[in-house]
PDB file of C-alpha atoms in Angstrom:
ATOM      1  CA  UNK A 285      34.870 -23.343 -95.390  1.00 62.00           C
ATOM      2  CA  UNK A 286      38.177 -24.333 -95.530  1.00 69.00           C
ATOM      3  CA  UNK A 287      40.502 -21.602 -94.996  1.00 73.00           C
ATOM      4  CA  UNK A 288      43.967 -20.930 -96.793  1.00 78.00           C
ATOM      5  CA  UNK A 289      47.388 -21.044 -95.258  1.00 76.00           C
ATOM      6  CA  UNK A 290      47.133 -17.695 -96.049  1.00 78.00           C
ATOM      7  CA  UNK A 291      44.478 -16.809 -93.604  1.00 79.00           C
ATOM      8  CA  UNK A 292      45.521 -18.770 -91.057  1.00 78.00           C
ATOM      9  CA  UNK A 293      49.154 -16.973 -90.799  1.00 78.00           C
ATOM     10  CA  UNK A 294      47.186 -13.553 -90.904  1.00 80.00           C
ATOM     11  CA  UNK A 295      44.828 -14.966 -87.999  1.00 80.00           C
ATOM     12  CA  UNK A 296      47.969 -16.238 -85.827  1.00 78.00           C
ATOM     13  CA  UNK A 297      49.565 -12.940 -86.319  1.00 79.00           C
ATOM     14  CA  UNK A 298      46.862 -10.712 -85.576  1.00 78.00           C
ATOM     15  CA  UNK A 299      46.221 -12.737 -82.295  1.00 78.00           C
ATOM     16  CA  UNK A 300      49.718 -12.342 -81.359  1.00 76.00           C
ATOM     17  CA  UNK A 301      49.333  -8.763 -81.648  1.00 74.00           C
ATOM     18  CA  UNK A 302      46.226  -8.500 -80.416  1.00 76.00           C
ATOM     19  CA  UNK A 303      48.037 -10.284 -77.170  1.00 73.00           C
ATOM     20  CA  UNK A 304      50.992  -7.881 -76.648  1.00 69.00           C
ATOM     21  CA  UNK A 305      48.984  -4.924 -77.016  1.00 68.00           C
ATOM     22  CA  UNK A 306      46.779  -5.873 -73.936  1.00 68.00           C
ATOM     23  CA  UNK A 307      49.854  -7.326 -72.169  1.00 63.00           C
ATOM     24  CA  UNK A 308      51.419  -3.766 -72.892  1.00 60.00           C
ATOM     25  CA  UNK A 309      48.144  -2.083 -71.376  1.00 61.00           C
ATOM     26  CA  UNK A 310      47.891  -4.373 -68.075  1.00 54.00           C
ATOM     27  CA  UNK A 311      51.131  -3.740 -67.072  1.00 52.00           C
ATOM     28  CA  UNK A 312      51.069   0.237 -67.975  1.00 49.00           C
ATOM     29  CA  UNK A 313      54.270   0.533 -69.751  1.00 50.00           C
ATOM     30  CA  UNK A 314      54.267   3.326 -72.413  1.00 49.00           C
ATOM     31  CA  UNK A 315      58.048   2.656 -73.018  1.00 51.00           C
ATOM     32  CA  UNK A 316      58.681  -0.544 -72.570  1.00 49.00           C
ATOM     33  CA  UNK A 317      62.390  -0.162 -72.679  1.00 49.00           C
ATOM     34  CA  UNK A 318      62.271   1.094 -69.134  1.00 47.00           C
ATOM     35  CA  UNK A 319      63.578  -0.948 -66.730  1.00 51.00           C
ATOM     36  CA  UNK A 320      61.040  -3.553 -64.821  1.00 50.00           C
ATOM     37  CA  UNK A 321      62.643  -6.109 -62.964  1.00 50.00           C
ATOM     38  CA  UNK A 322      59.672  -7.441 -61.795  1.00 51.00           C
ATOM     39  CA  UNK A 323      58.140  -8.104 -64.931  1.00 50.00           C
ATOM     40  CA  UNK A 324      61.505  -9.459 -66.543  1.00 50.00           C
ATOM     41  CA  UNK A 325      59.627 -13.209 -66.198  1.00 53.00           C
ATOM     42  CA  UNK A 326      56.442 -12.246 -68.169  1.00 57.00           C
ATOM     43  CA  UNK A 327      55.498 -14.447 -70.768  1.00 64.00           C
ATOM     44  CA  UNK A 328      56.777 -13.590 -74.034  1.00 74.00           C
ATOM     45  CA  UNK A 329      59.786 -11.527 -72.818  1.00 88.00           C
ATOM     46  CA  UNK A 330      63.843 -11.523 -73.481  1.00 92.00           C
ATOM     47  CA  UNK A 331      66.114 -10.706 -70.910  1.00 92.00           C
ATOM     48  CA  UNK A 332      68.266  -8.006 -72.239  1.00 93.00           C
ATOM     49  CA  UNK A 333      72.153  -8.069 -71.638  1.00 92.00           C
ATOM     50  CA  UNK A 334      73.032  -4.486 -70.631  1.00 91.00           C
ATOM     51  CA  UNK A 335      76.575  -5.168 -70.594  1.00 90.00           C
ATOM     52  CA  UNK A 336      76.486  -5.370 -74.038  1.00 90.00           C
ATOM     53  CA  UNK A 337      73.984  -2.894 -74.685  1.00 91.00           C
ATOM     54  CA  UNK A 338      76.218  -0.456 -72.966  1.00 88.00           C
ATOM     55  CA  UNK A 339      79.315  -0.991 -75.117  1.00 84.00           C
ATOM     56  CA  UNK A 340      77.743  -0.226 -77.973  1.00 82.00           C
ATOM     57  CA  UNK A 341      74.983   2.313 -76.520  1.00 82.00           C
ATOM     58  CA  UNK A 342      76.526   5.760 -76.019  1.00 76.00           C
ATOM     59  CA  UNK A 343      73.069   7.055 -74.663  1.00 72.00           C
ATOM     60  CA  UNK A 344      72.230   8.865 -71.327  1.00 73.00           C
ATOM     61  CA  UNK A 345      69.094   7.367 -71.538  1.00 77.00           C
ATOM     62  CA  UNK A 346      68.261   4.123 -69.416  1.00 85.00           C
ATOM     63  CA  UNK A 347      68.716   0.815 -70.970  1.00 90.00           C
ATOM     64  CA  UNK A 348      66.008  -1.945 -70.637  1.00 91.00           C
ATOM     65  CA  UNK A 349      66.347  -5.022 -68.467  1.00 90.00           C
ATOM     66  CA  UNK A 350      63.841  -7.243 -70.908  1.00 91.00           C
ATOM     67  CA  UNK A 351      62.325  -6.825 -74.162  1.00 94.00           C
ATOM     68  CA  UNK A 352      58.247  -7.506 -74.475  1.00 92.00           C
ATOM     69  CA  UNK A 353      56.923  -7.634 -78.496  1.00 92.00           C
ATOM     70  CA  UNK A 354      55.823  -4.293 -80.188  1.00 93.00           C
ATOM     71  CA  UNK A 355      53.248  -4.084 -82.405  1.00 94.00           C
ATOM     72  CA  UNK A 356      53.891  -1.259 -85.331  1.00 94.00           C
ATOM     73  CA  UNK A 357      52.469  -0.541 -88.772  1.00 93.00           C
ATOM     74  CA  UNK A 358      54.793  -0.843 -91.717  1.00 93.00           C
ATOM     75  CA  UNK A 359      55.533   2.305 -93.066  1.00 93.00           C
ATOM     76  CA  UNK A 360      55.523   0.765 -97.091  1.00 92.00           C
ATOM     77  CA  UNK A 361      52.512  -1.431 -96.794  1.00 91.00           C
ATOM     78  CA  UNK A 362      50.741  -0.336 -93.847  1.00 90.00           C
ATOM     79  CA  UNK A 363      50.399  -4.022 -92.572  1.00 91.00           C
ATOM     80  CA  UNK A 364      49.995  -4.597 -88.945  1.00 92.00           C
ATOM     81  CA  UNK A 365      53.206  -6.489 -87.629  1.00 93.00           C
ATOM     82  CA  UNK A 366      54.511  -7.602 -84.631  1.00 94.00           C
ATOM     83  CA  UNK A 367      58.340  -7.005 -83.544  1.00 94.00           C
ATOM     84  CA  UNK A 368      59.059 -10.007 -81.060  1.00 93.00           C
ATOM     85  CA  UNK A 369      61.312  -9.977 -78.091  1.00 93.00           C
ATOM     86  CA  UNK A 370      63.791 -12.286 -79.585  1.00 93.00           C
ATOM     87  CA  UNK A 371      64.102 -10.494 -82.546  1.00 95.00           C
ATOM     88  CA  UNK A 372      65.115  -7.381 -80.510  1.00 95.00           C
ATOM     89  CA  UNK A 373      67.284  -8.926 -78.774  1.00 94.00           C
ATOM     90  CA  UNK A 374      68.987 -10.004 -81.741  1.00 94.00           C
ATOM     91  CA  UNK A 375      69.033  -6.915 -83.244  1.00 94.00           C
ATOM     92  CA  UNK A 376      70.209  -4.486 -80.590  1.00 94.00           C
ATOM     93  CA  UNK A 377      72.675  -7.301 -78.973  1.00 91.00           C
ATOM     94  CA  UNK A 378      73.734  -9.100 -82.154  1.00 89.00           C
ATOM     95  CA  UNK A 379      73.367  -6.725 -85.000  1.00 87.00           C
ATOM     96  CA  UNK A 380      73.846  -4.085 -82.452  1.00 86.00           C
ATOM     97  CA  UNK A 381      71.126  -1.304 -83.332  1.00 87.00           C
ATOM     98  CA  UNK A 382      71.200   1.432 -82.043  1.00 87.00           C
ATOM     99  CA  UNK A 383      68.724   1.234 -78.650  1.00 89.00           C
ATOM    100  CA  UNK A 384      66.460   3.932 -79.553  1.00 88.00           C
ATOM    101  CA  UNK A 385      66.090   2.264 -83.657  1.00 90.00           C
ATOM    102  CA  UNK A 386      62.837   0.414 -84.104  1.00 93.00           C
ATOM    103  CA  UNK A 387      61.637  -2.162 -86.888  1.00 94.00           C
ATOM    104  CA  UNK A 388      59.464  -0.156 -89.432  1.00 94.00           C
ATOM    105  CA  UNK A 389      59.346  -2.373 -92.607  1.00 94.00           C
ATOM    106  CA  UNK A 390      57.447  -5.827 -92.348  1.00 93.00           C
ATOM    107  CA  UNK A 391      60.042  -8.585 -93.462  1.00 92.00           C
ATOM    108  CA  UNK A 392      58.212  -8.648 -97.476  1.00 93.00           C
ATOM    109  CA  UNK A 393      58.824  -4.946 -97.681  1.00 94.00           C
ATOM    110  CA  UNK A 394      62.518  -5.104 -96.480  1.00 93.00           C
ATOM    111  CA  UNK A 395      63.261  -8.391 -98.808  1.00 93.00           C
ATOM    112  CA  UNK A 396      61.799  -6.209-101.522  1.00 92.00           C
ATOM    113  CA  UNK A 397      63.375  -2.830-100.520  1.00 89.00           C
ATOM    114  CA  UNK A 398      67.137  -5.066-100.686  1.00 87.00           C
ATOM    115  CA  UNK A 399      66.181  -6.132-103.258  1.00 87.00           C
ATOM    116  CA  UNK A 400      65.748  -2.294-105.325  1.00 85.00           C
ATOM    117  CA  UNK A 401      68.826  -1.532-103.581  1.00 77.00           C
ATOM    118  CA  UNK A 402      70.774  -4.682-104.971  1.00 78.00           C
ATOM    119  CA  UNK A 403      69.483  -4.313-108.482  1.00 79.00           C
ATOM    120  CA  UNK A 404      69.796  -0.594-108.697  1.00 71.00           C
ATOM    121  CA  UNK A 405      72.383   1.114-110.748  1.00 69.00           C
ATOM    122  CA  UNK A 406      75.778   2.208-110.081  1.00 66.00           C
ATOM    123  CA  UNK A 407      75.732   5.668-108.097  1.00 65.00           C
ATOM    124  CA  UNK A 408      72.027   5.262-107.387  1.00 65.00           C
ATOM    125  CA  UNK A 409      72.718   4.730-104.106  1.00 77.00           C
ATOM    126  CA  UNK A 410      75.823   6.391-103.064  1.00 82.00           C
ATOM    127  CA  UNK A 411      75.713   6.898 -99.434  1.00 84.00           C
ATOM    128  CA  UNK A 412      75.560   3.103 -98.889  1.00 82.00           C
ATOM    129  CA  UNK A 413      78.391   2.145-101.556  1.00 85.00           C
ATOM    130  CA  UNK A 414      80.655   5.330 -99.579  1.00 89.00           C
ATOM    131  CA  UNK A 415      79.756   4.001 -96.117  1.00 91.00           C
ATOM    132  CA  UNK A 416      80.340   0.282 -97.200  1.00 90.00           C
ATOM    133  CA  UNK A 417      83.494   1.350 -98.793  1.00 91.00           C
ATOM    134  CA  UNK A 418      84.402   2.877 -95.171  1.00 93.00           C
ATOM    135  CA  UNK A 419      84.230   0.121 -93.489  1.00 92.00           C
ATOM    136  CA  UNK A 420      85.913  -2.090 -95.402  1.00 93.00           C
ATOM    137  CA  UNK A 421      88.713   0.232 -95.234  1.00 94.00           C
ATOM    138  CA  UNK A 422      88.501  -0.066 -91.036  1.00 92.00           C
ATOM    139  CA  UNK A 423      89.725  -3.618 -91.709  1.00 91.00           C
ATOM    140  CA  UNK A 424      92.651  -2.977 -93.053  1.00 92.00           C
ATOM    141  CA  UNK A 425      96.119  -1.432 -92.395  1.00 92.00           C
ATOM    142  CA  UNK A 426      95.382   2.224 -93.606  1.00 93.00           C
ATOM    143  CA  UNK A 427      97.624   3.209 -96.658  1.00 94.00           C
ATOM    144  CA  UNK A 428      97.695   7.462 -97.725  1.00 93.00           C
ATOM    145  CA  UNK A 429      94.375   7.048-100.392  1.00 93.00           C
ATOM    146  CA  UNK A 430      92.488   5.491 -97.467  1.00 94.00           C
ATOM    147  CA  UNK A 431      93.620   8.124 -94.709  1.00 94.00           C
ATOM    148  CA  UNK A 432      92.299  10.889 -97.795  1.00 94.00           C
ATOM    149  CA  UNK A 433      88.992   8.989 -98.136  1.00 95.00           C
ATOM    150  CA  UNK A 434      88.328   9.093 -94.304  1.00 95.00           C
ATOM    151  CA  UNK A 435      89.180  13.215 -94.741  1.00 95.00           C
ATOM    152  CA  UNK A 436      87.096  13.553 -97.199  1.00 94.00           C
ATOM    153  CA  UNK A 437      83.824  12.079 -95.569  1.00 95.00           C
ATOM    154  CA  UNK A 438      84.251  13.724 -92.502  1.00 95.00           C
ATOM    155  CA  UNK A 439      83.759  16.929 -94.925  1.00 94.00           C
ATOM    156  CA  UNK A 440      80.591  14.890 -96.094  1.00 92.00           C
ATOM    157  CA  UNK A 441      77.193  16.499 -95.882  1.00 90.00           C
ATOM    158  CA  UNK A 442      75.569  13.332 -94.630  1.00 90.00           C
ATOM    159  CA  UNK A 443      76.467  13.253 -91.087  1.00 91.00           C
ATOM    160  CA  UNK A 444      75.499   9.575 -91.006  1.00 90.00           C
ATOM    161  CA  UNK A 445      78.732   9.245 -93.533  1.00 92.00           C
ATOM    162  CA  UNK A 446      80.891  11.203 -91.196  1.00 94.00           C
ATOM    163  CA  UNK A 447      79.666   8.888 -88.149  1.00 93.00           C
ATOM    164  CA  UNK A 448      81.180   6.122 -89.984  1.00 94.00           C
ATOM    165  CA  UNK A 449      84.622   7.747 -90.924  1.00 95.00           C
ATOM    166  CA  UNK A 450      84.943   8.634 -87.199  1.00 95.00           C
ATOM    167  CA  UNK A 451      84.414   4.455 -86.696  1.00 93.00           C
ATOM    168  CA  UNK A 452      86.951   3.842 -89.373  1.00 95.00           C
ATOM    169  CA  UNK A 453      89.409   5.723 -87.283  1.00 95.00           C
ATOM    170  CA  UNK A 454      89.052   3.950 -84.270  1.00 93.00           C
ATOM    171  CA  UNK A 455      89.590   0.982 -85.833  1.00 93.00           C
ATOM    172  CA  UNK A 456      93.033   2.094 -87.357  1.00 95.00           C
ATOM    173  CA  UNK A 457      93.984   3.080 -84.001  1.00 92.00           C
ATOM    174  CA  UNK A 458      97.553   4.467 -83.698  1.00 92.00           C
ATOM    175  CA  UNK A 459      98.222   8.023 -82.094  1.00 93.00           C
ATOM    176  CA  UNK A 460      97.059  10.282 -84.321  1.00 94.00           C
ATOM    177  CA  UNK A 461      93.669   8.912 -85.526  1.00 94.00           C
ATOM    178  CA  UNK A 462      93.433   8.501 -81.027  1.00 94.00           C
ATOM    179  CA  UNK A 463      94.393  11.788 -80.813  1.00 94.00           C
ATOM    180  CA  UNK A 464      92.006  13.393 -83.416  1.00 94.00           C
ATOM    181  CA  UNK A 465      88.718  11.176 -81.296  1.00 94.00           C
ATOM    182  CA  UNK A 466      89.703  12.908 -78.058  1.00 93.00           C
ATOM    183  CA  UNK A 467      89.523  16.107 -80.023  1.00 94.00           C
ATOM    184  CA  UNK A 468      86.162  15.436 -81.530  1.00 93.00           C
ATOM    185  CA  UNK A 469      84.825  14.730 -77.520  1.00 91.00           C
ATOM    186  CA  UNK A 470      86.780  17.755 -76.114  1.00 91.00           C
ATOM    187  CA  UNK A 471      84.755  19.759 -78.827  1.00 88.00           C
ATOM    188  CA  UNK A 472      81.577  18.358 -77.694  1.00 82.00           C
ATOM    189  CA  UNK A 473      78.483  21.136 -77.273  1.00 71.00           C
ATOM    190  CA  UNK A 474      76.467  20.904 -74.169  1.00 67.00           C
ATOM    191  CA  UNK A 475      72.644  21.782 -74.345  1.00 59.00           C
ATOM    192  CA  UNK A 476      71.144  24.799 -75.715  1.00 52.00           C
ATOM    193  CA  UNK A 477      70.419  25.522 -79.175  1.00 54.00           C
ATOM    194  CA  UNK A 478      73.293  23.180 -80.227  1.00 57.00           C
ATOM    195  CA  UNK A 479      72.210  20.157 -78.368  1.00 57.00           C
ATOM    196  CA  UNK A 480      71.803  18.544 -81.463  1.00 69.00           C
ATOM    197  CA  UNK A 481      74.819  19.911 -83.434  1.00 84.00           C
ATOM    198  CA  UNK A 482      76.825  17.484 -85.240  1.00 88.00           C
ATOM    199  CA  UNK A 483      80.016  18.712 -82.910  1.00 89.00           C
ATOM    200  CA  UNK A 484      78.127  16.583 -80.033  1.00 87.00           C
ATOM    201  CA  UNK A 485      77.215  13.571 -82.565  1.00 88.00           C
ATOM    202  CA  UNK A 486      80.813  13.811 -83.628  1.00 91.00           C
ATOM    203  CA  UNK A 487      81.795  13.333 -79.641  1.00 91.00           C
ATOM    204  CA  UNK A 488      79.717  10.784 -79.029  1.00 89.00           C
ATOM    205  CA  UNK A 489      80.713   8.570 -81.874  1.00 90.00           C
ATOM    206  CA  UNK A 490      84.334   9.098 -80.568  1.00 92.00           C
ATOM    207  CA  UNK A 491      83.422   8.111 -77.094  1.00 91.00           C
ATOM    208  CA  UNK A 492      81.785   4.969 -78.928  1.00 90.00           C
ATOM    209  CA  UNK A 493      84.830   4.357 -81.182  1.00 90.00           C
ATOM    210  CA  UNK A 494      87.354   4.518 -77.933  1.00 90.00           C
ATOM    211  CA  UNK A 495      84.923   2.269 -75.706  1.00 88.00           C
ATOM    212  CA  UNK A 496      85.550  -0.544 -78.342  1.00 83.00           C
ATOM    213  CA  UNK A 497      88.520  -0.393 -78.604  1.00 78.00           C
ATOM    214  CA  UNK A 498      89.195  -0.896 -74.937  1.00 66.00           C
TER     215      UNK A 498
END
């Protein structure tokens, strides 16, 4: 029997999963961010540029020389998907995603899931209109309401908000807003039971905001 278009794309797909997974297994590599040279030729694989990954990595972690596909589940549909090398590379190098960020949605779930978010009413979703709002202020020659704004979501209780207010700064530049980064990095916690307090997320996004502006 003839078989759909359909069927075939869902065949093709699982086979390149099917593929990666076993290429994963043969060559042992249960993070396959870690760096391989010898492996950076294998079939299927994008070198990665770590000189850009470091400017917009602040991550003690180690960055990978290649990317190799990664099969995941989608978290709304549960389909089986495949993450390709070039599409990492696009993401963490062009985009520039965070390293340790992953894909999670297959692409119908995320064209649907813009799609709620386009459609949906005013207010319904706030953190994305305040952080959009922040960085179109970054463009622009800061004026006294935008300097208040910036204030006001570093008081935010979404940390991800204040990340972006910290961003805003460095892009304004000028003494003060370079003066108030080095304070958030001086402040920085080390280890312990504040490891992951927002003081040290605060330092690192200043230590990101100053790196880009160098």
């Amino acid at each position: 029997m003839k078989k759909s278009n359909k069927q075939r794309r869902a065949e093709i797909k699982a086979r390149r999963v099917e593929r990666t997974a076993a290429s994963a297994a043969r060559l042992r590599l249960p993070d396959v961010r870690l760096p391989q040279p010898a492996f950076a030729f294998a079939i299927g694989c994008e070198p990665a540029d770590r000189l850009v990954l470091q400017q917009y990595n602040n991550t003690y972690g180690l960055l990978p020389d290649f990317y190799v596909g990664r099969p995941f589940t989608c978290r709304d549909c549960g389909a089986e998907e495949l993450w390709t090398a070039k599409q990492q590379k696009w993401w963490y190098e062009v985009v520039h995603g965070h390293i340790d960020s992953r894909a999670v949605r297959c692409l119908a779930c995320r064209r649907a899931r813009r799609e709620r978010l386009l459609n949906a009413a005013p207010g319904a979703n706030l953190l994305r209109e305040q952080t959009g709002r922040l960085r179109a202020l970054g463009a622009v020659k800061p004026n006294a309401r935008a300097v208040a704004e910036v204030d006001a979501a570093l008081e935010s209780k979404w940390w991800s908000l204040r990340v972006v207010a910290i961003q805003t700064m460095g892009r304004w530049g000028g003494a003060e807003n370079l003066e108030r980064l080095n304070a958030f990095m001086a402040a920085r916690s080390e280890g312990g039971r504040r490891y992951f307090s927002w003081e040290r997320l605060a330092a690192d996004a200043a230590k990101s905001a100053l790196m880009r502006r160098e």
